[in-house]
PDB file of C-alpha atoms in Angstrom:
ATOM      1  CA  UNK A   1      -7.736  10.913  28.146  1.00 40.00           C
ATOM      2  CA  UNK A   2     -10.985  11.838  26.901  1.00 44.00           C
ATOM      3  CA  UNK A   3     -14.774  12.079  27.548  1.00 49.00           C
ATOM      4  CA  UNK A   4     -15.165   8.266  26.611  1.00 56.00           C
ATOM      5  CA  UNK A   5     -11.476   6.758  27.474  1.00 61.00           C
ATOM      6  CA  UNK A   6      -8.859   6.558  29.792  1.00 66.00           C
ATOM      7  CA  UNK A   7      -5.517   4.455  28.760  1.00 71.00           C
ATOM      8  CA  UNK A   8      -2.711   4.420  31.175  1.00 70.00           C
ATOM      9  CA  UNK A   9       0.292   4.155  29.744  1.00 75.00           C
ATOM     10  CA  UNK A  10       4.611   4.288  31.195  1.00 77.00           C
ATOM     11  CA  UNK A  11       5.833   7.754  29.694  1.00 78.00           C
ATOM     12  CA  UNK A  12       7.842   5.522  27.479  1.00 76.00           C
ATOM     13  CA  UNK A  13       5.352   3.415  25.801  1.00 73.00           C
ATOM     14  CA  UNK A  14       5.391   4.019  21.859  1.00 71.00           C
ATOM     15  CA  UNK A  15       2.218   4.693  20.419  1.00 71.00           C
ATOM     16  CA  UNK A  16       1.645   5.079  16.960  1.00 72.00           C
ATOM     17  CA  UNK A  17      -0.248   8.792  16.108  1.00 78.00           C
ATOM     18  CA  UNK A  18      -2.233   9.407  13.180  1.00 76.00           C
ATOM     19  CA  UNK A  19      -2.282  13.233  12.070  1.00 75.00           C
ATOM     20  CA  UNK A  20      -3.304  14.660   8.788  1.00 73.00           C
ATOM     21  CA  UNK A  21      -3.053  11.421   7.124  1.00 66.00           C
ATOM     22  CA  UNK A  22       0.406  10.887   8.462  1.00 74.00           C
ATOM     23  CA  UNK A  23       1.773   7.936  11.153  1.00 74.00           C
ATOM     24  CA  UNK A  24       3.984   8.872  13.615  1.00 76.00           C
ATOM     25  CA  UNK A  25       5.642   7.063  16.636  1.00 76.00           C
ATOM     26  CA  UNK A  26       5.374   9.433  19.814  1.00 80.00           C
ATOM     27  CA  UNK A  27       5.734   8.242  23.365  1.00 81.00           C
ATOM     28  CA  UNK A  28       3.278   8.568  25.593  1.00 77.00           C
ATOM     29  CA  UNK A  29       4.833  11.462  28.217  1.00 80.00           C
ATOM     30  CA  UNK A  30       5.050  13.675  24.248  1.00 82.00           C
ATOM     31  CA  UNK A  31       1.432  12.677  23.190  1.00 79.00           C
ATOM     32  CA  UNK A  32      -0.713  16.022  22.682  1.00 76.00           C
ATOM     33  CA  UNK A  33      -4.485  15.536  22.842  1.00 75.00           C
ATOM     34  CA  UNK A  34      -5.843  16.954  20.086  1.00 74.00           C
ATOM     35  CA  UNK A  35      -9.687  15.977  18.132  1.00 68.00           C
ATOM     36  CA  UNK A  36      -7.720  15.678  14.928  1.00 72.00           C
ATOM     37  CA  UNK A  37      -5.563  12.847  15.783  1.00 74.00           C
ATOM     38  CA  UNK A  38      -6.283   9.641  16.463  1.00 71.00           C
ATOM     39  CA  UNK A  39      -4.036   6.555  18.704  1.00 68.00           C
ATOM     40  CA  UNK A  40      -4.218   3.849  16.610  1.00 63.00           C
ATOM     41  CA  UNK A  41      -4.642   0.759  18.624  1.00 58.00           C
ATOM     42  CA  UNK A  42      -4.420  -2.989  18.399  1.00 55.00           C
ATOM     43  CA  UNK A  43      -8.264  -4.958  17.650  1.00 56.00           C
ATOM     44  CA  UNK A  44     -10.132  -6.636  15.219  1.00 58.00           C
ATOM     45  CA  UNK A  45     -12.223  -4.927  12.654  1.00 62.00           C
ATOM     46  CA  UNK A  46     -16.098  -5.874  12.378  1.00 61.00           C
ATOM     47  CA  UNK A  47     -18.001  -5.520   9.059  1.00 66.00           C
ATOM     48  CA  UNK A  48     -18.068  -7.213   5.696  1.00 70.00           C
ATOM     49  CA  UNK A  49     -17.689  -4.574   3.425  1.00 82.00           C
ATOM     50  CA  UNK A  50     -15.100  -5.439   0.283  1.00 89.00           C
ATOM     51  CA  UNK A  51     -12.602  -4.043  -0.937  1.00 94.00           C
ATOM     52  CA  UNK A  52     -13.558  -2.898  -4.720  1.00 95.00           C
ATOM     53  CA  UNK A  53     -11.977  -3.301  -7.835  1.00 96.00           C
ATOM     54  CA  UNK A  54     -11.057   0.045  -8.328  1.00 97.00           C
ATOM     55  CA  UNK A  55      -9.300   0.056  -4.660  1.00 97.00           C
ATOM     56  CA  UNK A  56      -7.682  -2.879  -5.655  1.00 97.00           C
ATOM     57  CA  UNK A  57      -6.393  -1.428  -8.486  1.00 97.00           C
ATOM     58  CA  UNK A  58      -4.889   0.931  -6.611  1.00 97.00           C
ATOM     59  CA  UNK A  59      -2.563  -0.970  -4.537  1.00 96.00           C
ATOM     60  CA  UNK A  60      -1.684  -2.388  -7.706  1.00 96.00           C
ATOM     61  CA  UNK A  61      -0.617   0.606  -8.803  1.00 97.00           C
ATOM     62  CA  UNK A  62       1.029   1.556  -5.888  1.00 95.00           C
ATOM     63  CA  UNK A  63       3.254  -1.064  -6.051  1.00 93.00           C
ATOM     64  CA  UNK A  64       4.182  -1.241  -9.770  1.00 94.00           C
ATOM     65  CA  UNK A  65       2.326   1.671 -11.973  1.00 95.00           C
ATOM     66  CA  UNK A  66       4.043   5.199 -12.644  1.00 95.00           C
ATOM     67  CA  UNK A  67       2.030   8.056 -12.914  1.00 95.00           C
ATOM     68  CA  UNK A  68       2.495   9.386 -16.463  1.00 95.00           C
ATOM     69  CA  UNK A  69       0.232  12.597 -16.607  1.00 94.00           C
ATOM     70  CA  UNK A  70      -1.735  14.665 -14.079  1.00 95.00           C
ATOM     71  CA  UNK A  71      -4.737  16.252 -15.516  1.00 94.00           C
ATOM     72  CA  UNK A  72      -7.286  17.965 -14.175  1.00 92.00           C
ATOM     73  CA  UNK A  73     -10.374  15.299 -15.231  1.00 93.00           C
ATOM     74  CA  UNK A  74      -7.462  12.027 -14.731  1.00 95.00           C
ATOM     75  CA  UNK A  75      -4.626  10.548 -14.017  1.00 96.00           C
ATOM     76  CA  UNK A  76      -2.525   8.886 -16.840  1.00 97.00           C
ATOM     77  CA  UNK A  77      -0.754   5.674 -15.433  1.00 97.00           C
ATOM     78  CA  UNK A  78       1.759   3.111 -16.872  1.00 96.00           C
ATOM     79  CA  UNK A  79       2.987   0.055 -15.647  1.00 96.00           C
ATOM     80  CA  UNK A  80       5.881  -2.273 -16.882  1.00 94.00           C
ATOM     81  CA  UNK A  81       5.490  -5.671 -15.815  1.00 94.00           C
ATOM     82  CA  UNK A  82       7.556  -8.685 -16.981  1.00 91.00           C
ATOM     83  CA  UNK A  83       6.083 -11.439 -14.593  1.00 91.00           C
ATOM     84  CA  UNK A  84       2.556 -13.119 -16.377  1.00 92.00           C
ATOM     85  CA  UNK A  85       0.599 -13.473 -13.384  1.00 92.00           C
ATOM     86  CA  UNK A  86       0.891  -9.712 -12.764  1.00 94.00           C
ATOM     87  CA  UNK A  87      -0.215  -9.240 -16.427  1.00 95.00           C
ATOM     88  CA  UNK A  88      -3.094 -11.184 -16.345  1.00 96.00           C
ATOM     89  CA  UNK A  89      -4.088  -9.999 -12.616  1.00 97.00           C
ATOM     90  CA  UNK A  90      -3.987  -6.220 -14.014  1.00 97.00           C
ATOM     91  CA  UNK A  91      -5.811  -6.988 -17.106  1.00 97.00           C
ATOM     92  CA  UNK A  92      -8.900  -8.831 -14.725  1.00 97.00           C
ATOM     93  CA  UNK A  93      -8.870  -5.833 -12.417  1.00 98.00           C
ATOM     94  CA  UNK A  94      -8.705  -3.153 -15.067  1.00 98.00           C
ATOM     95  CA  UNK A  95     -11.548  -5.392 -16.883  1.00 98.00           C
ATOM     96  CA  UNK A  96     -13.758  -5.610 -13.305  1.00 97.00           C
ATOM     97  CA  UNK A  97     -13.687  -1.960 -13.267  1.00 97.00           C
ATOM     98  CA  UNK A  98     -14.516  -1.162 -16.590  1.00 97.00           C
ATOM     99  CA  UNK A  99     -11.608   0.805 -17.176  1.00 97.00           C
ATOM    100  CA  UNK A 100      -9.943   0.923 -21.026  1.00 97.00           C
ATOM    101  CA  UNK A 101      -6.416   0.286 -21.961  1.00 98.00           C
ATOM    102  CA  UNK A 102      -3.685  -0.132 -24.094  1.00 97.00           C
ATOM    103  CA  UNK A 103      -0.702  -2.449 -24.601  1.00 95.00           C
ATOM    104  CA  UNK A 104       2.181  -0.448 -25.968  1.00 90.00           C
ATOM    105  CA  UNK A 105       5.477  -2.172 -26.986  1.00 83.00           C
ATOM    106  CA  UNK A 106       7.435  -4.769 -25.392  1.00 80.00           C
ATOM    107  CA  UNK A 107      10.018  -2.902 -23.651  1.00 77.00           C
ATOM    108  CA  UNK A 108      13.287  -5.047 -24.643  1.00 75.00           C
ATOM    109  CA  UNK A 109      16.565  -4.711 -22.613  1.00 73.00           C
ATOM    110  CA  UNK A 110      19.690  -5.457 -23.663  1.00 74.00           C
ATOM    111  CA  UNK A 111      21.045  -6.559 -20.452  1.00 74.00           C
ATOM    112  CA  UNK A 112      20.611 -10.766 -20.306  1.00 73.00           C
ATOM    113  CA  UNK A 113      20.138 -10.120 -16.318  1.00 73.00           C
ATOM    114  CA  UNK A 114      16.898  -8.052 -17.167  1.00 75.00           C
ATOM    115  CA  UNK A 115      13.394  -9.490 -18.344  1.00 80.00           C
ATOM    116  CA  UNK A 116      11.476  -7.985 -21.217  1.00 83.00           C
ATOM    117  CA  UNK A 117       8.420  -6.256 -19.906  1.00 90.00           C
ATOM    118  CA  UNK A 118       4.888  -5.041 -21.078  1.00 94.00           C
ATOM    119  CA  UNK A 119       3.901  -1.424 -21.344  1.00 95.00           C
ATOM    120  CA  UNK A 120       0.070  -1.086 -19.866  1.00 97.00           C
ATOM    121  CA  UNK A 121      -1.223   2.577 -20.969  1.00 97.00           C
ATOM    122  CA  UNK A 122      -4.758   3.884 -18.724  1.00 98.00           C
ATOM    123  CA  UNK A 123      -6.436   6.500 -16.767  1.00 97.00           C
ATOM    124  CA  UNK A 124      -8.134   6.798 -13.219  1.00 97.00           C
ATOM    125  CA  UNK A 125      -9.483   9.222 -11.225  1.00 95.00           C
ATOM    126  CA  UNK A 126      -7.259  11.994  -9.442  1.00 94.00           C
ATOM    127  CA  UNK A 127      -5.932  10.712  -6.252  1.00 92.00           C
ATOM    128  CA  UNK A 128      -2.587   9.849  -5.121  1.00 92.00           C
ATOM    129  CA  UNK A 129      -2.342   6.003  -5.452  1.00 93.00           C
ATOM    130  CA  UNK A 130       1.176   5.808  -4.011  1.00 93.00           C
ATOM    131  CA  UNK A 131       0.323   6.927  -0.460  1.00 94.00           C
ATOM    132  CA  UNK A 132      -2.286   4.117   0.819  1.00 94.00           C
ATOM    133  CA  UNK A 133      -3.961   7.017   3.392  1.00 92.00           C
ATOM    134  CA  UNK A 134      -5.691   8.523  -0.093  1.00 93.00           C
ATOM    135  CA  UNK A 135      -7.436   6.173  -0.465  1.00 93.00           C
ATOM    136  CA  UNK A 136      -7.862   4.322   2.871  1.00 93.00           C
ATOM    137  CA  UNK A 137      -9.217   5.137   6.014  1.00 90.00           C
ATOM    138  CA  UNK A 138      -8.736   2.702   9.001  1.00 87.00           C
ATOM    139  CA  UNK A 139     -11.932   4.026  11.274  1.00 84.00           C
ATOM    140  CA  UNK A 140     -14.062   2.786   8.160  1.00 87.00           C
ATOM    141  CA  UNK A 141     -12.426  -0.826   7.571  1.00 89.00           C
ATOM    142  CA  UNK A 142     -14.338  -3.843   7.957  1.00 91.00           C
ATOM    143  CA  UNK A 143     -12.761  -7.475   8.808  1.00 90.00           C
ATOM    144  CA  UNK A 144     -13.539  -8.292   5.213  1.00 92.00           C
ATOM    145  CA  UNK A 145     -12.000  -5.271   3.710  1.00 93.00           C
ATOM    146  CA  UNK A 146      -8.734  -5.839   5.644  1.00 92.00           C
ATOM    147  CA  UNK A 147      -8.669  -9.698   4.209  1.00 92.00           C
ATOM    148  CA  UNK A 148      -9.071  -8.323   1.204  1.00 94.00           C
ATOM    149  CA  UNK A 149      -6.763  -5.615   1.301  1.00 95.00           C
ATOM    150  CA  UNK A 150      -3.983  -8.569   1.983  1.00 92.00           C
ATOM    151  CA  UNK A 151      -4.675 -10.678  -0.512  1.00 92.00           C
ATOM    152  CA  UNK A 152      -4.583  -8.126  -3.277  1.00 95.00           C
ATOM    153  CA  UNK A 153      -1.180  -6.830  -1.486  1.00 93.00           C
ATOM    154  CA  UNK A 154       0.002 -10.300  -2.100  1.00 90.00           C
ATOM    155  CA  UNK A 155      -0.160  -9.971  -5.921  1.00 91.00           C
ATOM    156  CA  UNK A 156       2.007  -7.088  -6.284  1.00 90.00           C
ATOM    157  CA  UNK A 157       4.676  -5.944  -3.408  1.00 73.00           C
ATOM    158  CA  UNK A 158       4.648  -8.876  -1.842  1.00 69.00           C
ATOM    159  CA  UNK A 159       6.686 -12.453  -1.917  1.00 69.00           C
ATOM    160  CA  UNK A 160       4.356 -15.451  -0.662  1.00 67.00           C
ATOM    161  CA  UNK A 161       6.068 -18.210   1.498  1.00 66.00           C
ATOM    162  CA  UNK A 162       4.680 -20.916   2.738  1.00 65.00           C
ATOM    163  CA  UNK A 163       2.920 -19.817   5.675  1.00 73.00           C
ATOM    164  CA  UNK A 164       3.485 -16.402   5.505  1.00 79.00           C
ATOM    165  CA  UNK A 165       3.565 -12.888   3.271  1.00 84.00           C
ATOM    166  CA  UNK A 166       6.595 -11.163   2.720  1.00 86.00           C
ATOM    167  CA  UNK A 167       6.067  -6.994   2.350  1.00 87.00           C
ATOM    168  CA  UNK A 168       8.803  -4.615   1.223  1.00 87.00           C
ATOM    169  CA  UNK A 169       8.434  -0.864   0.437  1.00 90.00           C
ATOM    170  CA  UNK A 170      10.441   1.830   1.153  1.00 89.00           C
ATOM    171  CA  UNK A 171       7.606   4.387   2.442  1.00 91.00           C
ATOM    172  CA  UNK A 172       7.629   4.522   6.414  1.00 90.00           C
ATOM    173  CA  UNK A 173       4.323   5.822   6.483  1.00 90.00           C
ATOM    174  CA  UNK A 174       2.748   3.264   4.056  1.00 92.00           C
ATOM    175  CA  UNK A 175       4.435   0.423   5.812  1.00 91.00           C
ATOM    176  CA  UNK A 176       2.617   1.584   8.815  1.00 90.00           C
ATOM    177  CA  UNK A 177      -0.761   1.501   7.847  1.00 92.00           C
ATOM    178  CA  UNK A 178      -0.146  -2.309   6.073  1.00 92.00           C
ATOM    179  CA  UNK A 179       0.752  -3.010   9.414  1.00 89.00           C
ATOM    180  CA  UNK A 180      -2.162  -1.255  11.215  1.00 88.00           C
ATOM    181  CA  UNK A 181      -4.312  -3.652   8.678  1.00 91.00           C
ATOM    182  CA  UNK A 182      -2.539  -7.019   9.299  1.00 89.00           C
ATOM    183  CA  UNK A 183      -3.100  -6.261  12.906  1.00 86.00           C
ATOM    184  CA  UNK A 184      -7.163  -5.510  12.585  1.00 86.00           C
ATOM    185  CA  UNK A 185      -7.339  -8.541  10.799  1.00 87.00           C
ATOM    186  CA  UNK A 186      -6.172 -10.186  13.500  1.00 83.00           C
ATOM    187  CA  UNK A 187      -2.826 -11.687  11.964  1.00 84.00           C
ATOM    188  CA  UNK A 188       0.580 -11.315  13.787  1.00 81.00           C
ATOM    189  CA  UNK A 189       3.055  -9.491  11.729  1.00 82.00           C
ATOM    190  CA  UNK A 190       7.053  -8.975  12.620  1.00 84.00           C
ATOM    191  CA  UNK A 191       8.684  -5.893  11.472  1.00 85.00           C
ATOM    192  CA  UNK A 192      12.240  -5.433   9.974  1.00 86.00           C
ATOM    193  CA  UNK A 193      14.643  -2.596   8.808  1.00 88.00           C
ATOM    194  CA  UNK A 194      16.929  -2.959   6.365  1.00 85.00           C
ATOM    195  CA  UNK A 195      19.487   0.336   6.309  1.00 83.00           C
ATOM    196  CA  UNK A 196      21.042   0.852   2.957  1.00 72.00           C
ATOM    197  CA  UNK A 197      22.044   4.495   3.761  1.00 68.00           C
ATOM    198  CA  UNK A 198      25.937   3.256   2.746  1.00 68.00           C
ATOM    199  CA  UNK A 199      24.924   1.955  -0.540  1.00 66.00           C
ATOM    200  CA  UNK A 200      23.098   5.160  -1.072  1.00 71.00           C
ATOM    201  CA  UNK A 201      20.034   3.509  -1.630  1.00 79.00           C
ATOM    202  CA  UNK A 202      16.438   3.624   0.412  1.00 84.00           C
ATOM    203  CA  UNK A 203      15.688   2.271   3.604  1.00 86.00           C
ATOM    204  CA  UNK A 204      13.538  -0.999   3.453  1.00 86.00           C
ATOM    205  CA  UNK A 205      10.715  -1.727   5.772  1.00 87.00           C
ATOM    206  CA  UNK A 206       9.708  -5.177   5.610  1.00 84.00           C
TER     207      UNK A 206
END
């Protein structure tokens, strides 16, 4: 409760929290009022602003780029990609943006089970691609953006179905705000955990 809102809520509800950049699931009798965090709730954004280049090159790298070198001017990034599509859709984005680069080697693996992939070399500015809060805020996403946002996500960690996109990661908090997104763009999404704990591998949000 606040000078502008009042939500009534069970003490059990779940709410999801944002807090220094983090998302956090909290029920409602353990919320703490503060000015610095912010109840993320369910609506449709307005606006028409787009998503750029450069932010779409971002989720590309979150998804498949490795950061290479930290400077203080630029980040050095590489991504290894067999598939062409992905080729070609980093090449146009890198292009759009006006960013250079350069093709190393064909990374060849001996293993039949594993594809050959391309080595793409280049720099961006300093900001840390692989959490999506770095680079996006939701209080300053239009409808457009969101669309946009989606359809980009679709290129990269994403598998497209008929009617649907399928979204895995193993970041909590970036699976989250994807889901935050689907749900201002007014699209239903389904959530579902996959424990691999016994096979000593990652948790999978999908």
């Amino acid at each position: 409760h606040n000078k502008t809102k009042s939500i009534n809520m069970t003490p059990n509800h779940v709410n999801l929290i944002e807090y220094n950049n983090n998302i956090n699931e909290v029920y409602a009798k353990d919320i703490k009022c503060s000015k610095n965090k912010k109840l993320l709730l369910s609506g449709v954004a307005s606006g028409y602003r787009d998503m750029t280049y450069l932010e779409r090159l971002y989720v590309a790298i979150n998804a498949d780029g490795c950061i290479i070198y930290k400077g203080k001017q630029h980040y050095r990034i590489r991504m290894s990609l067999s598939k062409k599509r992905k080729i070609d859709r980093l090449i146009y984005l890198l292009n759009n943006c006006g960013i250079d680069y350069k093709i190393g080697k064909e990374r060849v693996f001996e293993n039949k089970n594993w594809k050959n992939s391309t080595q793409i070399y280049f720099s961006i500015p300093c900001i840390n691609v692989k959490d999506f809060s770095s680079f996006i805020d939701l209080d300053k996403l239009s409808y457009k953006y969101c669309l946009d946002f989606i359809d980009e996500l679709s290129y990269w960690d994403s598998y497209k179905r008929k009617d649907c996109i399928e979204y895995d990661t193993t970041d909590k908090q970036n699976c989250d705000l994807v889901q935050a997104i689907i749900s201002m763009s007014n699209i239903s999404a389904t959530l579902t955990v996959i424990n691999r704990k016994n096979n000593k591998h990652k948790t999978i949000y999908r």
